[in-house]
């Protein structure tokens, strides 16, 4: 069972067959089809993990910056000002 998991993992990592390879033509064909669909899905997943990692780093950066400049962890709210007071008579 562990060899099957390693085989699937190495196929999707674009390393190739490695030491474990299918012996029959049918197994090789199924492996190629699996790789054709699996490799793009793996790359999309890798890109999503990259986006998630970037968001996490940005969150930490904003938190550290806020802590450094304000000395507290709370958000600083900007006071809204009225642009103009219009009075109708």
Tab-separated table of C-alpha atoms in Angstrom:
chain	number	residue	atom	x	y	z
A	1	UNK	CA	0.000	0.000	0.000
A	2	UNK	CA	2.815	2.373	0.846
A	3	UNK	CA	4.451	1.762	-2.545
A	4	UNK	CA	1.229	2.793	-4.299
A	5	UNK	CA	1.123	6.062	-2.393
A	6	UNK	CA	4.774	6.772	-3.196
A	7	UNK	CA	4.165	5.958	-6.862
A	8	UNK	CA	1.222	8.369	-7.069
A	9	UNK	CA	3.184	11.036	-5.236
A	10	UNK	CA	6.214	10.787	-7.517
A	11	UNK	CA	4.119	10.832	-10.665
A	12	UNK	CA	2.456	14.077	-9.614
A	13	UNK	CA	5.740	15.646	-8.539
A	14	UNK	CA	6.948	15.394	-12.176
A	15	UNK	CA	9.883	13.238	-11.175
A	16	UNK	CA	8.869	10.380	-13.432
A	17	UNK	CA	8.489	6.679	-12.849
A	18	UNK	CA	11.518	6.299	-10.603
A	19	UNK	CA	12.289	2.806	-9.338
A	20	UNK	CA	8.631	1.831	-9.206
A	21	UNK	CA	7.029	1.571	-12.617
A	22	UNK	CA	4.048	-0.227	-14.130
A	23	UNK	CA	4.984	-3.419	-15.963
A	24	UNK	CA	2.058	-3.728	-18.385
A	25	UNK	CA	1.094	-1.498	-21.289
A	26	UNK	CA	-2.311	-0.888	-19.709
A	27	UNK	CA	-0.699	0.247	-16.462
A	28	UNK	CA	1.640	2.572	-18.342
A	29	UNK	CA	-1.266	4.076	-20.298
A	30	UNK	CA	-3.310	4.626	-17.148
A	31	UNK	CA	-0.275	6.218	-15.485
A	32	UNK	CA	0.139	8.635	-18.400
A	33	UNK	CA	-3.541	9.596	-18.259
A	34	UNK	CA	-3.274	9.995	-14.487
A	35	UNK	CA	-0.248	12.254	-14.943
A	36	UNK	CA	-1.913	14.333	-17.678
A	37	UNK	CA	-4.748	15.232	-15.322
A	38	UNK	CA	-2.873	15.069	-12.028
A	39	UNK	CA	0.108	17.315	-12.777
A	40	UNK	CA	-1.969	20.422	-13.692
A	41	UNK	CA	-4.183	19.883	-10.643
A	42	UNK	CA	-1.059	19.617	-8.481
A	43	UNK	CA	0.312	22.860	-9.952
A	44	UNK	CA	-2.988	24.663	-9.294
A	45	UNK	CA	-2.896	23.401	-5.717
A	46	UNK	CA	0.690	24.582	-5.387
A	47	UNK	CA	-0.279	28.056	-6.664
A	48	UNK	CA	-3.158	28.210	-4.163
A	49	UNK	CA	-0.798	27.324	-1.327
A	50	UNK	CA	1.486	30.122	-2.549
A	51	UNK	CA	-1.404	32.604	-2.410
A	52	UNK	CA	-2.335	31.405	1.063
A	53	UNK	CA	1.265	31.749	2.225
A	54	UNK	CA	1.464	35.267	0.765
A	55	UNK	CA	-1.744	36.324	2.545
A	56	UNK	CA	-0.388	34.967	5.805
A	57	UNK	CA	2.892	36.838	5.407
A	58	UNK	CA	1.011	40.068	4.563
A	59	UNK	CA	-1.191	39.651	7.638
A	60	UNK	CA	1.834	39.160	9.887
A	61	UNK	CA	3.628	42.098	8.249
A	62	UNK	CA	0.665	44.442	8.824
A	63	UNK	CA	0.360	43.265	12.422
A	64	UNK	CA	4.087	43.789	13.140
A	65	UNK	CA	4.059	47.178	11.423
A	66	UNK	CA	1.016	48.302	13.385
A	67	UNK	CA	2.620	47.099	16.604
A	68	UNK	CA	5.861	48.898	15.761
A	69	UNK	CA	4.337	52.250	14.772
A	70	UNK	CA	1.419	52.499	17.212
A	71	UNK	CA	2.579	50.363	20.103
A	72	UNK	CA	-0.723	48.473	20.205
A	73	UNK	CA	-2.415	45.705	18.286
A	74	UNK	CA	-5.681	47.560	17.683
A	75	UNK	CA	-6.587	49.076	14.358
A	76	UNK	CA	-6.404	52.813	14.168
A	77	UNK	CA	-9.720	54.198	12.986
A	78	UNK	CA	-9.695	57.308	10.917
A	79	UNK	CA	-12.246	59.893	11.942
A	80	UNK	CA	-14.559	60.788	9.128
A	81	UNK	CA	-15.176	64.447	8.555
A	82	UNK	CA	-18.205	65.985	6.970
A	83	UNK	CA	-17.265	67.362	3.609
A	84	UNK	CA	-19.868	70.110	3.639
A	85	UNK	CA	-22.881	71.088	5.651
A	86	UNK	CA	-25.777	71.919	3.396
A	87	UNK	CA	-28.732	73.649	4.923
A	88	UNK	CA	-31.948	74.206	3.079
A	89	UNK	CA	-34.251	77.086	4.074
